[in-house]
mmCIF file of C-alpha atoms in Angstrom:
data_model
loop_
_atom_site.group_PDB
_atom_site.id
_atom_site.type_symbol
_atom_site.label_atom_id
_atom_site.label_comp_id
_atom_site.label_asym_id
_atom_site.label_seq_id
_atom_site.Cartn_x
_atom_site.Cartn_y
_atom_site.Cartn_z
ATOM 1 C CA GLU K 1 0.000 0.000 0.000
ATOM 2 C CA ILE K 2 1.265 3.461 -0.885
ATOM 3 C CA VAL K 3 1.142 5.772 2.124
ATOM 4 C CA LEU K 4 0.753 9.466 1.320
ATOM 5 C CA THR K 5 2.008 11.979 3.871
ATOM 6 C CA GLN K 6 0.869 15.575 3.497
ATOM 7 C CA SER K 7 2.622 18.542 5.039
ATOM 8 C CA PRO K 8 2.111 20.798 6.748
ATOM 9 C CA GLY K 9 -0.963 19.707 8.668
ATOM 10 C CA THR K 10 -2.183 23.298 8.836
ATOM 11 C CA LEU K 11 -1.116 26.312 6.816
ATOM 12 C CA SER K 12 -2.021 29.748 8.176
ATOM 13 C CA LEU K 13 -1.916 32.377 5.445
ATOM 14 C CA SER K 14 -3.556 35.631 4.420
ATOM 15 C CA PRO K 15 -5.542 36.269 1.239
ATOM 16 C CA GLY K 16 -3.194 37.102 -1.606
ATOM 17 C CA GLU K 17 -0.378 34.960 -0.262
ATOM 18 C CA ARG K 18 1.063 31.920 -1.986
ATOM 19 C CA ALA K 19 0.290 28.455 -0.589
ATOM 20 C CA THR K 20 2.567 25.468 -1.123
ATOM 21 C CA LEU K 21 1.260 22.071 -0.058
ATOM 22 C CA SER K 22 3.338 18.892 -0.112
ATOM 23 C CA CYS K 23 2.385 15.254 -0.639
ATOM 24 C CA ARG K 24 5.060 12.618 -0.215
ATOM 25 C CA ALA K 25 4.524 8.982 -1.194
ATOM 26 C CA SER K 26 6.066 5.969 0.509
ATOM 27 C CA GLN K 27 6.949 4.552 -2.904
ATOM 28 C CA SER K 28 6.998 5.867 -6.423
ATOM 29 C CA VAL K 29 3.592 6.740 -7.885
ATOM 30 C CA ARG K 30 3.596 5.228 -11.354
ATOM 31 C CA SER K 31 2.696 7.454 -14.305
ATOM 32 C CA SER K 32 2.243 10.415 -11.945
ATOM 33 C CA SER K 33 -1.209 9.058 -11.104
ATOM 34 C CA LEU K 34 -1.843 11.601 -8.392
ATOM 35 C CA ALA K 35 -4.799 13.892 -7.816
ATOM 36 C CA TRP K 36 -5.537 16.828 -5.530
ATOM 37 C CA TYR K 37 -8.947 17.638 -4.047
ATOM 38 C CA GLN K 38 -10.382 20.568 -2.162
ATOM 39 C CA GLN K 39 -13.022 20.048 0.506
ATOM 40 C CA LYS K 40 -15.011 22.695 2.348
ATOM 41 C CA PRO K 41 -17.066 21.977 5.493
ATOM 42 C CA GLY K 42 -20.244 20.082 4.756
ATOM 43 C CA GLN K 43 -19.365 19.621 1.092
ATOM 44 C CA ALA K 44 -18.095 16.792 -1.063
ATOM 45 C CA PRO K 45 -14.505 16.931 -2.275
ATOM 46 C CA ARG K 46 -13.832 18.700 -5.562
ATOM 47 C CA LEU K 47 -11.194 17.535 -8.011
ATOM 48 C CA LEU K 48 -8.578 20.224 -8.649
ATOM 49 C CA ILE K 49 -5.652 18.430 -10.277
ATOM 50 C CA TYR K 50 -5.181 15.010 -11.880
ATOM 51 C CA ALA K 51 -2.140 13.319 -13.390
ATOM 52 C CA ALA K 52 -0.066 15.398 -10.964
ATOM 53 C CA SER K 53 -0.243 18.608 -13.003
ATOM 54 C CA SER K 54 -3.403 18.744 -15.134
ATOM 55 C CA ARG K 55 -6.120 21.100 -13.954
ATOM 56 C CA ALA K 56 -9.635 19.690 -13.848
ATOM 57 C CA THR K 57 -12.442 21.369 -15.764
ATOM 58 C CA GLY K 58 -13.314 24.795 -14.439
ATOM 59 C CA ILE K 59 -10.428 25.047 -11.988
ATOM 60 C CA PRO K 60 -8.808 28.507 -11.901
ATOM 61 C CA ASP K 61 -5.224 28.762 -13.089
ATOM 62 C CA ARG K 62 -4.034 29.964 -9.686
ATOM 63 C CA PHE K 63 -4.070 26.255 -8.790
ATOM 64 C CA SER K 64 -1.135 24.260 -10.138
ATOM 65 C CA GLY K 65 0.314 20.838 -9.448
ATOM 66 C CA SER K 66 3.797 19.518 -9.947
ATOM 67 C CA GLY K 67 6.040 16.615 -9.073
ATOM 68 C CA SER K 68 6.691 13.011 -9.931
ATOM 69 C CA GLY K 69 7.922 9.816 -8.316
ATOM 70 C CA THR K 70 7.426 10.294 -4.595
ATOM 71 C CA ASP K 71 7.200 14.083 -4.197
ATOM 72 C CA PHE K 72 4.254 16.168 -5.321
ATOM 73 C CA THR K 73 3.215 19.762 -4.720
ATOM 74 C CA LEU K 74 0.007 21.755 -4.990
ATOM 75 C CA THR K 75 0.542 25.489 -5.317
ATOM 76 C CA ILE K 76 -2.092 28.195 -4.990
ATOM 77 C CA SER K 77 -0.418 31.263 -6.426
ATOM 78 C CA SER K 78 -2.537 33.898 -4.673
ATOM 79 C CA LEU K 79 -5.117 32.826 -2.130
ATOM 80 C CA GLU K 80 -8.689 33.941 -2.652
ATOM 81 C CA PRO K 81 -11.157 33.936 0.296
ATOM 82 C CA GLU K 82 -12.899 30.868 -1.147
ATOM 83 C CA ASP K 83 -9.641 28.862 -1.164
ATOM 84 C CA PHE K 84 -9.544 28.374 2.599
ATOM 85 C CA ALA K 85 -10.378 24.711 2.928
ATOM 86 C CA VAL K 86 -8.853 21.267 3.423
ATOM 87 C CA TYR K 87 -6.811 19.766 0.603
ATOM 88 C CA TYR K 88 -6.196 16.071 0.006
ATOM 89 C CA CYS K 89 -3.876 14.237 -2.349
ATOM 90 C CA GLN K 90 -4.743 10.777 -3.670
ATOM 91 C CA GLN K 91 -2.805 8.241 -5.678
ATOM 92 C CA TYR K 92 -4.654 6.092 -8.194
ATOM 93 C CA ALA K 93 -1.707 4.149 -9.575
ATOM 94 C CA THR K 94 -2.149 1.104 -7.371
ATOM 95 C CA LEU K 95 -4.728 -0.513 -5.131
ATOM 96 C CA PRO K 96 -5.802 0.492 -2.583
ATOM 97 C CA ARG K 97 -6.381 4.035 -3.850
ATOM 98 C CA THR K 98 -4.974 5.875 -0.844
ATOM 99 C CA PHE K 99 -5.495 9.454 0.286
ATOM 100 C CA GLY K 100 -3.211 11.697 2.272
ATOM 101 C CA GLN K 101 -4.433 12.877 5.677
ATOM 102 C CA GLY K 102 -5.112 16.392 4.433
ATOM 103 C CA THR K 103 -3.726 19.903 4.811
ATOM 104 C CA LYS K 104 -5.953 22.609 6.211
ATOM 105 C CA VAL K 105 -5.397 26.066 4.748
ATOM 106 C CA GLU K 106 -6.740 28.577 7.244
ATOM 107 C CA ILE K 107 -6.969 32.339 7.361
ATOM 108 C CA LYS K 108 -4.182 33.923 9.353
ATOM 109 C CA GLU E 1 -25.068 18.122 -16.048
ATOM 110 C CA VAL E 2 -23.451 15.250 -14.173
ATOM 111 C CA GLN E 3 -25.323 14.278 -11.032
ATOM 112 C CA LEU E 4 -24.648 11.612 -8.445
ATOM 113 C CA VAL E 5 -27.245 11.204 -5.719
ATOM 114 C CA GLU E 6 -26.663 8.816 -2.829
ATOM 115 C CA SER E 7 -29.382 7.375 -0.644
ATOM 116 C CA GLY E 8 -29.908 4.633 1.898
ATOM 117 C CA GLY E 9 -27.933 5.920 4.854
ATOM 118 C CA GLY E 10 -29.252 5.832 8.402
ATOM 119 C CA LEU E 11 -28.812 4.515 11.919
ATOM 120 C CA VAL E 12 -28.060 0.810 12.256
ATOM 121 C CA GLN E 13 -27.048 -1.352 15.202
ATOM 122 C CA PRO E 14 -23.645 -3.040 15.230
ATOM 123 C CA GLY E 15 -23.785 -6.276 13.272
ATOM 124 C CA GLY E 16 -26.563 -4.980 11.061
ATOM 125 C CA SER E 17 -26.773 -4.374 7.334
ATOM 126 C CA LEU E 18 -27.466 -1.456 5.046
ATOM 127 C CA ARG E 19 -27.600 -0.968 1.291
ATOM 128 C CA LEU E 20 -26.506 2.325 -0.195
ATOM 129 C CA SER E 21 -27.538 3.441 -3.654
ATOM 130 C CA CYS E 22 -26.144 6.067 -5.981
ATOM 131 C CA ALA E 23 -28.236 7.306 -8.900
ATOM 132 C CA ALA E 24 -26.169 8.663 -11.768
ATOM 133 C CA SER E 25 -27.175 10.972 -14.591
ATOM 134 C CA GLY E 26 -25.642 13.333 -17.128
ATOM 135 C CA PHE E 27 -22.954 10.990 -18.405
ATOM 136 C CA THR E 28 -22.596 7.520 -19.930
ATOM 137 C CA PHE E 29 -22.617 5.529 -16.718
ATOM 138 C CA SER E 30 -21.829 2.228 -18.422
ATOM 139 C CA ASP E 31 -18.501 3.626 -19.664
ATOM 140 C CA CYS E 32 -17.171 4.616 -16.245
ATOM 141 C CA TRP E 33 -15.433 3.033 -13.296
ATOM 142 C CA MET E 34 -17.192 4.050 -10.107
ATOM 143 C CA THR E 35 -15.987 4.360 -6.522
ATOM 144 C CA TRP E 36 -17.258 4.556 -2.960
ATOM 145 C CA VAL E 37 -15.281 6.790 -0.601
ATOM 146 C CA ARG E 38 -16.121 7.395 3.050
ATOM 147 C CA GLN E 39 -15.299 10.019 5.634
ATOM 148 C CA ALA E 40 -15.656 9.405 9.353
ATOM 149 C CA PRO E 41 -16.791 12.418 11.397
ATOM 150 C CA GLY E 42 -13.981 14.963 11.590
ATOM 151 C CA LYS E 43 -11.576 12.672 9.733
ATOM 152 C CA GLY E 44 -10.033 12.373 6.294
ATOM 153 C CA LEU E 45 -11.110 10.541 3.172
ATOM 154 C CA GLU E 46 -10.916 6.752 2.894
ATOM 155 C CA TRP E 47 -11.257 4.845 -0.377
ATOM 156 C CA VAL E 48 -13.699 1.955 0.160
ATOM 157 C CA ALA E 49 -14.246 0.129 -3.131
ATOM 158 C CA ASN E 50 -14.421 0.529 -6.861
ATOM 159 C CA ILE E 51 -15.987 -1.314 -9.749
ATOM 160 C CA LYS E 52 -15.182 -1.558 -13.428
ATOM 161 C CA TYR E 53 -17.608 -0.075 -15.964
ATOM 162 C CA ASP E 54 -19.065 -3.508 -16.817
ATOM 163 C CA GLY E 55 -19.052 -4.829 -13.263
ATOM 164 C CA THR E 56 -16.539 -7.581 -13.998
ATOM 165 C CA GLU E 57 -13.819 -6.288 -11.668
ATOM 166 C CA LYS E 58 -14.283 -5.126 -8.084
ATOM 167 C CA PHE E 59 -11.720 -4.031 -5.526
ATOM 168 C CA TYR E 60 -12.033 -3.338 -1.814
ATOM 169 C CA ALA E 61 -10.140 -1.735 1.032
ATOM 170 C CA ASP E 62 -8.897 -4.288 3.545
ATOM 171 C CA SER E 63 -11.054 -2.636 6.212
ATOM 172 C CA VAL E 64 -14.265 -3.676 4.418
ATOM 173 C CA LYS E 65 -13.228 -6.768 2.456
ATOM 174 C CA GLY E 66 -15.586 -9.671 3.098
ATOM 175 C CA ARG E 67 -18.241 -7.406 4.631
ATOM 176 C CA PHE E 68 -19.082 -4.920 1.871
ATOM 177 C CA THR E 69 -20.106 -5.660 -1.711
ATOM 178 C CA ILE E 70 -20.033 -3.114 -4.513
ATOM 179 C CA SER E 71 -22.309 -3.642 -7.504
ATOM 180 C CA ARG E 72 -23.932 -1.732 -10.318
ATOM 181 C CA ASP E 73 -26.911 -1.867 -12.640
ATOM 182 C CA ASN E 74 -26.014 -0.122 -15.869
ATOM 183 C CA ALA E 75 -29.583 -0.390 -17.139
ATOM 184 C CA LYS E 76 -30.670 1.709 -14.164
ATOM 185 C CA ASN E 77 -27.578 3.965 -14.070
ATOM 186 C CA SER E 78 -27.126 2.974 -10.463
ATOM 187 C CA LEU E 79 -24.272 2.034 -8.146
ATOM 188 C CA TYR E 80 -24.743 0.128 -4.910
ATOM 189 C CA LEU E 81 -22.879 -0.718 -1.731
ATOM 190 C CA GLN E 82 -24.191 -3.616 0.341
ATOM 191 C CA MET E 83 -22.776 -3.296 3.837
ATOM 192 C CA ASP E 84 -23.013 -6.257 6.210
ATOM 193 C CA SER E 85 -21.614 -6.994 9.677
ATOM 194 C CA LEU E 86 -21.433 -3.277 10.341
ATOM 195 C CA ARG E 87 -19.148 -1.945 13.052
ATOM 196 C CA ALA E 88 -18.960 1.324 14.950
ATOM 197 C CA GLU E 89 -15.875 2.259 12.908
ATOM 198 C CA ASP E 90 -17.954 2.139 9.708
ATOM 199 C CA THR E 91 -19.749 5.294 10.869
ATOM 200 C CA ALA E 92 -19.095 7.855 8.143
ATOM 201 C CA VAL E 93 -20.472 9.872 5.286
ATOM 202 C CA TYR E 94 -20.354 7.655 2.201
ATOM 203 C CA TYR E 95 -19.752 9.287 -1.165
ATOM 204 C CA CYS E 96 -20.070 7.768 -4.598
ATOM 205 C CA ALA E 97 -17.684 9.196 -7.154
ATOM 206 C CA LYS E 98 -17.069 8.869 -10.859
ATOM 207 C CA TYR E 99 -13.545 7.813 -11.692
ATOM 208 C CA ALA E 100 -11.738 9.308 -14.686
ATOM 209 C CA GLY E 101 -8.107 9.449 -13.659
ATOM 210 C CA GLY E 102 -8.936 11.128 -10.405
ATOM 211 C CA HIS E 103 -12.534 11.347 -9.222
ATOM 212 C CA ASP E 104 -14.061 14.166 -11.191
ATOM 213 C CA TYR E 105 -17.619 14.083 -9.862
ATOM 214 C CA TRP E 106 -18.918 13.291 -6.391
ATOM 215 C CA GLY E 107 -22.318 12.925 -4.833
ATOM 216 C CA GLN E 108 -23.352 14.896 -1.766
ATOM 217 C CA GLY E 109 -22.879 11.881 0.489
ATOM 218 C CA THR E 110 -25.132 9.833 2.755
ATOM 219 C CA LEU E 111 -24.521 9.450 6.480
ATOM 220 C CA VAL E 112 -24.256 5.984 7.974
ATOM 221 C CA THR E 113 -24.269 5.754 11.766
ATOM 222 C CA ILE E 114 -23.542 2.491 13.543
ATOM 223 C CA SER E 115 -24.651 2.606 17.146
ATOM 224 C CA SER E 116 -26.692 0.651 19.651
#
């Protein structure tokens, strides 16, 4: 099983600042089969990024993903008020399809 | 517009059973792998099971293997999760999700509570 470790656990930032979220895998994620999701309280997750760096439909270009192998990053170039939420990474290269534990981006 | 609508959640005693349903619309359901993901109260996301577009392949998390069964009816555009021998640790919101290299659409979730 691939274990995904996200850091930091909580990120305290102000609107307009840049957010950098990390997702580290316990073994290489084949074909960069990694996705990022955003979840707000009481809502279902929303797909932001798939294949490590491809933005999902309708996702603003301030969201970008990068990385390969075991190290992946989600960057939000300039935080908007609606971006404060919890973010999860997920690998879909192997079974079971594991998620990271999440990073909460909160308003400073 | 893609829609996924879960139903069937509720309060069940430990050891009991429950069947969740997910009604899909707005896309060609029979072409898509589908997934169940759950989220315990205040916790992160946990992949539960997925099923191939034609139902011929099914995969489960170790935590539910032998107790849960994923199935689908492509004629009814519906996904199911039969949950047996339920435990307190199965308490969660259960989401169905469409898989397309990442899960691009999710339902709103249905709450399952296991308690005596």
